CSV table of C-alpha atoms and ligand atoms in Angstrom, one decimal:
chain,number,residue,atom,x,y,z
A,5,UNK,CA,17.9,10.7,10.9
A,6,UNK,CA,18.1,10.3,7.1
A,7,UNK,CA,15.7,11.5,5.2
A,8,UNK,CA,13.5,8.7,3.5
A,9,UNK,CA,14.4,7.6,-0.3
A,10,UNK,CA,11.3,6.1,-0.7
A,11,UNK,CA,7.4,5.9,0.5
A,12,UNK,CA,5.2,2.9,0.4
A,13,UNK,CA,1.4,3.5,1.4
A,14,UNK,CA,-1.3,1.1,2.7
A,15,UNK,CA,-4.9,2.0,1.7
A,16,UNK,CA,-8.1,0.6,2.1
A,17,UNK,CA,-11.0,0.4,4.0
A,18,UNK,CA,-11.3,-0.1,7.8
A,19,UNK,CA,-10.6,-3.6,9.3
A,20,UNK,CA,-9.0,-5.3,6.5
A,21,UNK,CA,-5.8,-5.1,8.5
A,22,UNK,CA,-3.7,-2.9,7.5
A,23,UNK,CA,-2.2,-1.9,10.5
A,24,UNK,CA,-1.8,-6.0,11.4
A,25,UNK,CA,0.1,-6.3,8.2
A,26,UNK,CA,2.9,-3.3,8.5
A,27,UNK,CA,3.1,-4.8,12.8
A,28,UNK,CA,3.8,-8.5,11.3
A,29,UNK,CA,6.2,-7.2,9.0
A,30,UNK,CA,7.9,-4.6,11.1
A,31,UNK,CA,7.5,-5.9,14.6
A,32,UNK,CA,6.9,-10.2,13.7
A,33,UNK,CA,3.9,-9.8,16.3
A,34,UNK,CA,0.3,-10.2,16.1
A,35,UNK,CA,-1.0,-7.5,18.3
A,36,UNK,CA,-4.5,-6.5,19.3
A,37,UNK,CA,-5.2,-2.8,17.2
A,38,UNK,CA,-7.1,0.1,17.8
A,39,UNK,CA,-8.4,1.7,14.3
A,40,UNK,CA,-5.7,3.9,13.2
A,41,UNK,CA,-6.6,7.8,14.0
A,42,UNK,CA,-4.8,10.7,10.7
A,43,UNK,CA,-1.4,8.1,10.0
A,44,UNK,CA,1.4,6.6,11.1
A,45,UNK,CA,4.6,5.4,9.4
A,46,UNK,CA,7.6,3.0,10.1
A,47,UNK,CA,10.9,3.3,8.6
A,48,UNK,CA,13.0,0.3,7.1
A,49,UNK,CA,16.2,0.1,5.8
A,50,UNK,CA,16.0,-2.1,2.8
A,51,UNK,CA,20.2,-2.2,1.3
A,52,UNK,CA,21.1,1.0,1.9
A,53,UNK,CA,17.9,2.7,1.0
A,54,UNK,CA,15.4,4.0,3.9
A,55,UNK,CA,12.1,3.3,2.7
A,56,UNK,CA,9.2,4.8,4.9
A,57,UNK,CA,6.1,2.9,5.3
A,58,UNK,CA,3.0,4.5,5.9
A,59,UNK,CA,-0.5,3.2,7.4
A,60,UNK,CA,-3.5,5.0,6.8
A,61,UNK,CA,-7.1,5.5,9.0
A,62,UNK,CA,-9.6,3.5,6.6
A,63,UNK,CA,-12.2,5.4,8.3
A,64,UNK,CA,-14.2,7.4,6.3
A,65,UNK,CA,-13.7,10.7,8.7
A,66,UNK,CA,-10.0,10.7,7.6
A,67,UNK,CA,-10.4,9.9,4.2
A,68,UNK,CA,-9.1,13.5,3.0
A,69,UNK,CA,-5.8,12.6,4.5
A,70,UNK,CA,-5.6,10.1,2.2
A,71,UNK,CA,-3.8,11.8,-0.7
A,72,UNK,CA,-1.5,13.9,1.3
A,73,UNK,CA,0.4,10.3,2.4
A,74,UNK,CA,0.4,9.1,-1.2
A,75,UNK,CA,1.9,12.5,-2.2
A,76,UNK,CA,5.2,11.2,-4.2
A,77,UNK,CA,4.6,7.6,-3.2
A,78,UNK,CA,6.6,5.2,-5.2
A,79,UNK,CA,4.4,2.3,-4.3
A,80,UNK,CA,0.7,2.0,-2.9
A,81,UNK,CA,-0.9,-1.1,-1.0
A,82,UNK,CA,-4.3,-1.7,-1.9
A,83,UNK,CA,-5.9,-3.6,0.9
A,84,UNK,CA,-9.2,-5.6,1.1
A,85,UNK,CA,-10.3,-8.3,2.9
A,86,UNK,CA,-10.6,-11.6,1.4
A,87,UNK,CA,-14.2,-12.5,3.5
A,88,UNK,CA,-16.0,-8.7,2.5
A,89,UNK,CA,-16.1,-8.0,-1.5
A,90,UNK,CA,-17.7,-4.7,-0.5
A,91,UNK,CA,-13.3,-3.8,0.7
A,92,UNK,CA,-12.5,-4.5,-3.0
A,93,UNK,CA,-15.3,-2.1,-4.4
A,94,UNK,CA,-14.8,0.4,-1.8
A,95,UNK,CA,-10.7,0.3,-3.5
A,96,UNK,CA,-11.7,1.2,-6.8
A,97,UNK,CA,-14.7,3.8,-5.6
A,98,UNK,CA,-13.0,5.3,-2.8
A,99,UNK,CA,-9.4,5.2,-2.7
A,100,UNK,CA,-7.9,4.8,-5.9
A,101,UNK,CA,-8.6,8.7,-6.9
A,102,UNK,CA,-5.9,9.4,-3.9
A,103,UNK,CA,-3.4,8.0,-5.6
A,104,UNK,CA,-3.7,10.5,-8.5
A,105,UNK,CA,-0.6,12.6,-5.9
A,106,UNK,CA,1.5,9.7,-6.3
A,107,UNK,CA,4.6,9.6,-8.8
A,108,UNK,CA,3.8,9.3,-12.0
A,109,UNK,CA,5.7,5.8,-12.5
A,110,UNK,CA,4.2,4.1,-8.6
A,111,UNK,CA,3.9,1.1,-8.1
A,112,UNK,CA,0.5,-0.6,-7.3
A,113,UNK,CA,-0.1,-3.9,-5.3
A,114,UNK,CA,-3.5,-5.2,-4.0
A,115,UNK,CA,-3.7,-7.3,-1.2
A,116,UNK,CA,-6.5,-9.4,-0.2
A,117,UNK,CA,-5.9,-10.0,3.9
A,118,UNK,CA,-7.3,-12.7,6.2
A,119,UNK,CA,-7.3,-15.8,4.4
A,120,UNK,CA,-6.5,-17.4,7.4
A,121,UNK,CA,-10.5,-17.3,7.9
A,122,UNK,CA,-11.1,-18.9,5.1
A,123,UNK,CA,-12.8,-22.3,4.9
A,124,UNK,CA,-10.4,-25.3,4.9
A,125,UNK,CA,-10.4,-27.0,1.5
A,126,UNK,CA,-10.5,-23.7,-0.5
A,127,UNK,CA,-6.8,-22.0,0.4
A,128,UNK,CA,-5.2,-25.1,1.6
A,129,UNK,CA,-6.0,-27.1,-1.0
A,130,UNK,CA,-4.8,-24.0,-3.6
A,131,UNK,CA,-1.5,-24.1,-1.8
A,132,UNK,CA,-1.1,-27.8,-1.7
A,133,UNK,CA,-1.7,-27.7,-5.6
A,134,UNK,CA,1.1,-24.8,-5.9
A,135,UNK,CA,-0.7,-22.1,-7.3
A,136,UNK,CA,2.0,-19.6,-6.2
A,137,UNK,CA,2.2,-18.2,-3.5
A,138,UNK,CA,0.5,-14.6,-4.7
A,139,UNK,CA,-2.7,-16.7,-5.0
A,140,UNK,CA,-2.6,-19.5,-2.3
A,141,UNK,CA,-4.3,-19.5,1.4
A,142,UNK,CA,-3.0,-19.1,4.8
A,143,UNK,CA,-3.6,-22.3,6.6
A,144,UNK,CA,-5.3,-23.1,10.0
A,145,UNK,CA,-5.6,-21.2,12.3
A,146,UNK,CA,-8.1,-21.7,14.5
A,147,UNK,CA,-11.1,-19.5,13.9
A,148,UNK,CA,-14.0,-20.4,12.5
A,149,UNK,CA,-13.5,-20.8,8.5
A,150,UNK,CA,-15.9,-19.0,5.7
A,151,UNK,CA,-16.0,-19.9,2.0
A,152,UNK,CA,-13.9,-17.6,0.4
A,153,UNK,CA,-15.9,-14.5,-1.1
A,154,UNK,CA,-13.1,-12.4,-3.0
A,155,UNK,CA,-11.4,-14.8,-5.9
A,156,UNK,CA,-7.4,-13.7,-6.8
A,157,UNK,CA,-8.8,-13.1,-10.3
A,158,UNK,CA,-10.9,-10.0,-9.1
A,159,UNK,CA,-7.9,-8.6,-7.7
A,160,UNK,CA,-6.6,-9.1,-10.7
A,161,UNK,CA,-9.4,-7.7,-13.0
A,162,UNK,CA,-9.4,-4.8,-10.3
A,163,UNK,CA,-5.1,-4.3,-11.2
A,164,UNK,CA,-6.3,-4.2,-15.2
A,165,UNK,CA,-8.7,-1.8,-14.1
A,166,UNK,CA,-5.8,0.8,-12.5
A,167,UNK,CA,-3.6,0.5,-15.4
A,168,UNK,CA,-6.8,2.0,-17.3
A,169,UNK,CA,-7.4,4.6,-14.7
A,170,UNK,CA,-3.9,5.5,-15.1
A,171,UNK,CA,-3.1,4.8,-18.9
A,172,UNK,CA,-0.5,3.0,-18.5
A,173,UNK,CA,0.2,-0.2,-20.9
A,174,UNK,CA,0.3,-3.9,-19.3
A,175,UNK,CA,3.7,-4.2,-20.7
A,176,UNK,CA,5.1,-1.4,-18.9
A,177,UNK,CA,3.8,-1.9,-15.7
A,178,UNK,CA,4.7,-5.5,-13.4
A,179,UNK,CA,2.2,-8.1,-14.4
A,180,UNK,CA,-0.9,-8.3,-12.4
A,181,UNK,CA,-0.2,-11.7,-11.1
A,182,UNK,CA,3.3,-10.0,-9.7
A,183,UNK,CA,1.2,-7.6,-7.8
A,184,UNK,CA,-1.9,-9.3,-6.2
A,185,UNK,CA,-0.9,-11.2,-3.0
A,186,UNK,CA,-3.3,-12.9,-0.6
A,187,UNK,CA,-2.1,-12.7,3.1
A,188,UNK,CA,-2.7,-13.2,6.7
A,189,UNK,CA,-1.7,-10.8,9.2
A,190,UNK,CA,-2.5,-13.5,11.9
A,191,UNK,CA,-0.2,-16.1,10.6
A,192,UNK,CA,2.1,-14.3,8.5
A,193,UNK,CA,1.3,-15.7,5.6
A,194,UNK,CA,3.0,-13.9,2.1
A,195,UNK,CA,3.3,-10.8,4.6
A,196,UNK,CA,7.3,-11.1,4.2
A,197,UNK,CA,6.7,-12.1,0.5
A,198,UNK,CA,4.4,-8.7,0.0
A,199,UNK,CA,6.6,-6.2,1.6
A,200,UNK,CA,10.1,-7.5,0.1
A,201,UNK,CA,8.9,-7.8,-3.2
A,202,UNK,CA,7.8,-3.9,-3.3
A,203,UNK,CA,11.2,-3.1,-1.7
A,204,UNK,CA,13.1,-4.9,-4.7
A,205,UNK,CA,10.5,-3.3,-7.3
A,206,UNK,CA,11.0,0.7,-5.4
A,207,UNK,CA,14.6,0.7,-5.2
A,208,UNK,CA,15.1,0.9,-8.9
A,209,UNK,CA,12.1,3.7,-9.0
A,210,UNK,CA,14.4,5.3,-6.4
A,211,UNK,CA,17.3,5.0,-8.7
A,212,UNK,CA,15.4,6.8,-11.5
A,213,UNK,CA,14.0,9.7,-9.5
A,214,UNK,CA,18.0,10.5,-8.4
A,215,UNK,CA,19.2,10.5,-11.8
A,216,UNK,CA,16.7,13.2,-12.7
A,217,UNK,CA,18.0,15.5,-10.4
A,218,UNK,CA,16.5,16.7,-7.0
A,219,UNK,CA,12.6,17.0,-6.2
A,220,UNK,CA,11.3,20.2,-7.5
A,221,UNK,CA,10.7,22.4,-3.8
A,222,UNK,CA,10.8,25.6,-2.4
A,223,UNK,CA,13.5,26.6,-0.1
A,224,UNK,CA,11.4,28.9,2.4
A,225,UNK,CA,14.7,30.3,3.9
A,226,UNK,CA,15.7,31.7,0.9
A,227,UNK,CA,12.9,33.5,0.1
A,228,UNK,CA,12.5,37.3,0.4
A,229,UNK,CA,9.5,39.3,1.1
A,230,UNK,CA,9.0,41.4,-2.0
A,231,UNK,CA,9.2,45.4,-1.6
A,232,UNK,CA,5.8,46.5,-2.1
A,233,UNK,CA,5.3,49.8,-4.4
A,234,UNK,CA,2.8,52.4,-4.1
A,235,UNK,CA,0.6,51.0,-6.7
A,236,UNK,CA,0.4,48.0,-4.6
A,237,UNK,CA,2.4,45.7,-6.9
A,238,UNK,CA,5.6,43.5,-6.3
A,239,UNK,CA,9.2,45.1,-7.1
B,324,GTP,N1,-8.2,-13.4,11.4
B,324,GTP,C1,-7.5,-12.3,11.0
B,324,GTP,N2,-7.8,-11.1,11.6
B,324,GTP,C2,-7.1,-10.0,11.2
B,324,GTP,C3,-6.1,-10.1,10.2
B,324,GTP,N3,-5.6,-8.9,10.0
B,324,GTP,C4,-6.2,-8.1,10.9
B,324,GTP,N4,-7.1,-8.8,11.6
B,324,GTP,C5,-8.1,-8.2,12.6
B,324,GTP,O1,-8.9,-7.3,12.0
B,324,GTP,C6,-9.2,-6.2,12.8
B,324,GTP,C7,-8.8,-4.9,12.2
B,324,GTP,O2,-7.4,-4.9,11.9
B,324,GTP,P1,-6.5,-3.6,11.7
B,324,GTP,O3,-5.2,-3.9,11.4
B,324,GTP,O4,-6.7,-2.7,12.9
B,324,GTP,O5,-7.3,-2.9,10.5
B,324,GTP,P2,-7.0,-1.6,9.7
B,324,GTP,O6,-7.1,-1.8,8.3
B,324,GTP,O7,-5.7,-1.0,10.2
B,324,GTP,O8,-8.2,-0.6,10.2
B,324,GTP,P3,-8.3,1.0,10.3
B,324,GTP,O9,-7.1,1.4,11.1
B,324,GTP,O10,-9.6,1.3,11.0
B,324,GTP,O11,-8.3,1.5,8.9
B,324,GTP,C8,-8.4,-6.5,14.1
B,324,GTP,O12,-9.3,-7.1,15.0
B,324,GTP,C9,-7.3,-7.5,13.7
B,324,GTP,O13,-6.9,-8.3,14.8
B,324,GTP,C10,-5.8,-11.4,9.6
B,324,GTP,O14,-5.0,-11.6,8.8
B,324,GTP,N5,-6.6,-12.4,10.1
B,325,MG,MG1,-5.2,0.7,11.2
């Protein structure tokens, strides 16, 4: 197998769905889950680029795991969920700081998931008035509805908030409104939307980190065990 050209990592708390998202996307199902134990990635061929995507354990216990999969990411997905703002405040308190291993020029998108739960009247009438479809509901589906507790414009304020954290400027960077999606695993809703979007926006990242050369690593098999002198030190 190839080696990957690219990694994409879902974060965020447990339950929001994270492992429903990457098995819409991937496997077009909606499959009951068990809550992700340490990590597990899929790969996808996106134009001739493999991209690996990874899912995370949102449980606290593997939370030092965490920055070892976002190690030379070139794209992270925040994940909340829509019906708990406590997911949105847990991104910012708990999870951005394991981004810090990511490459310098990643990618960020935050995702709000299950709007599907949401009360009729609040998504659906967003996407009848074609608010776009980073900002819009999922549509019926059955369950019992809630009014909506986490508005698109504190994702948004939460984006702002990682361009400080990471000093970057708002006209380098995609604009917030490019990056904060609203989906349902359940019904698919934006799920496509999400994942092809950060495809398109790795590949050229992908481009940029061939064209300075090869990833800075250690060939072990090359190395030889240095003669040790009397005095103790390395010859
Ligand atoms: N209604 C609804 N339920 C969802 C959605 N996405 C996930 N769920 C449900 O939420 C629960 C948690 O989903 P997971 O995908 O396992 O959540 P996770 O973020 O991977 O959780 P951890 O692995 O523990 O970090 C499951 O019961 C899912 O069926 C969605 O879009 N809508
Ligand atoms: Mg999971």
């Amino acid at each position: 197998m190839r080696k990957p050209d690219g990694k994409i990592v879902l974060l965020g708390d447990m339950n929001v769905g994270k492992t429903s998202l990457l098995q819409r996307y991937m496997e077009r199902r909606f499959p009951d889950t068990v809550s992700t134990v340490g990590g597990a990635f899929y790969l996808k061929q996106w134009r001739s680029y493999n991209i690996s995507i990874w899912d995370t354990a949102g449980r606290e216990q593997f939370h030092g795991l965490g920055s070892m999969y976002c190690r030379g990411a070139a794209a992270v997905i925040l994940t909340y969920d829509v019906n708990h703002p406590q997911s949105l405040v847990e991104l910012e308190d708990r999870f951005l700081g394991l981004t810090d291993t990511a490459n310098t020029d990643c990618l960020f998108a935050i995702v709000g998931n299950k709007v599907d739960l949401l009360e009729d009247g609040t998504a659906d009438s967003q996407e009848k008035e074609g608010l776009g479809p980073g900002v819009a509901g999922g549509g019926s589906s059955g369950s019992p509805k809630v009014p909506k507790q986490v508005q698109p414009e504190d994702a948004v304020a939460f984006y702002k908030k990682i361009l400080k954290y990471k000093m970057l400027d708002e006209k380098d960077v995609p604009a917030a409104e490019q990056m904060c999606f609203e989906t349902s695993a359940k019904t698919g809703y934006n799920v496509d939307l999400l994942f092809e979007t950060l495809f398109d926006m790795v590949v050229p990242v992908i481009l940029r980190q061939r064209a300075q050369g090869p990833p800075q690593t250690v060939d072990i098999t090359s190395y030889k065990t240095p003669r040790r002198t009397r005095s103790g030190c390395c010859a």
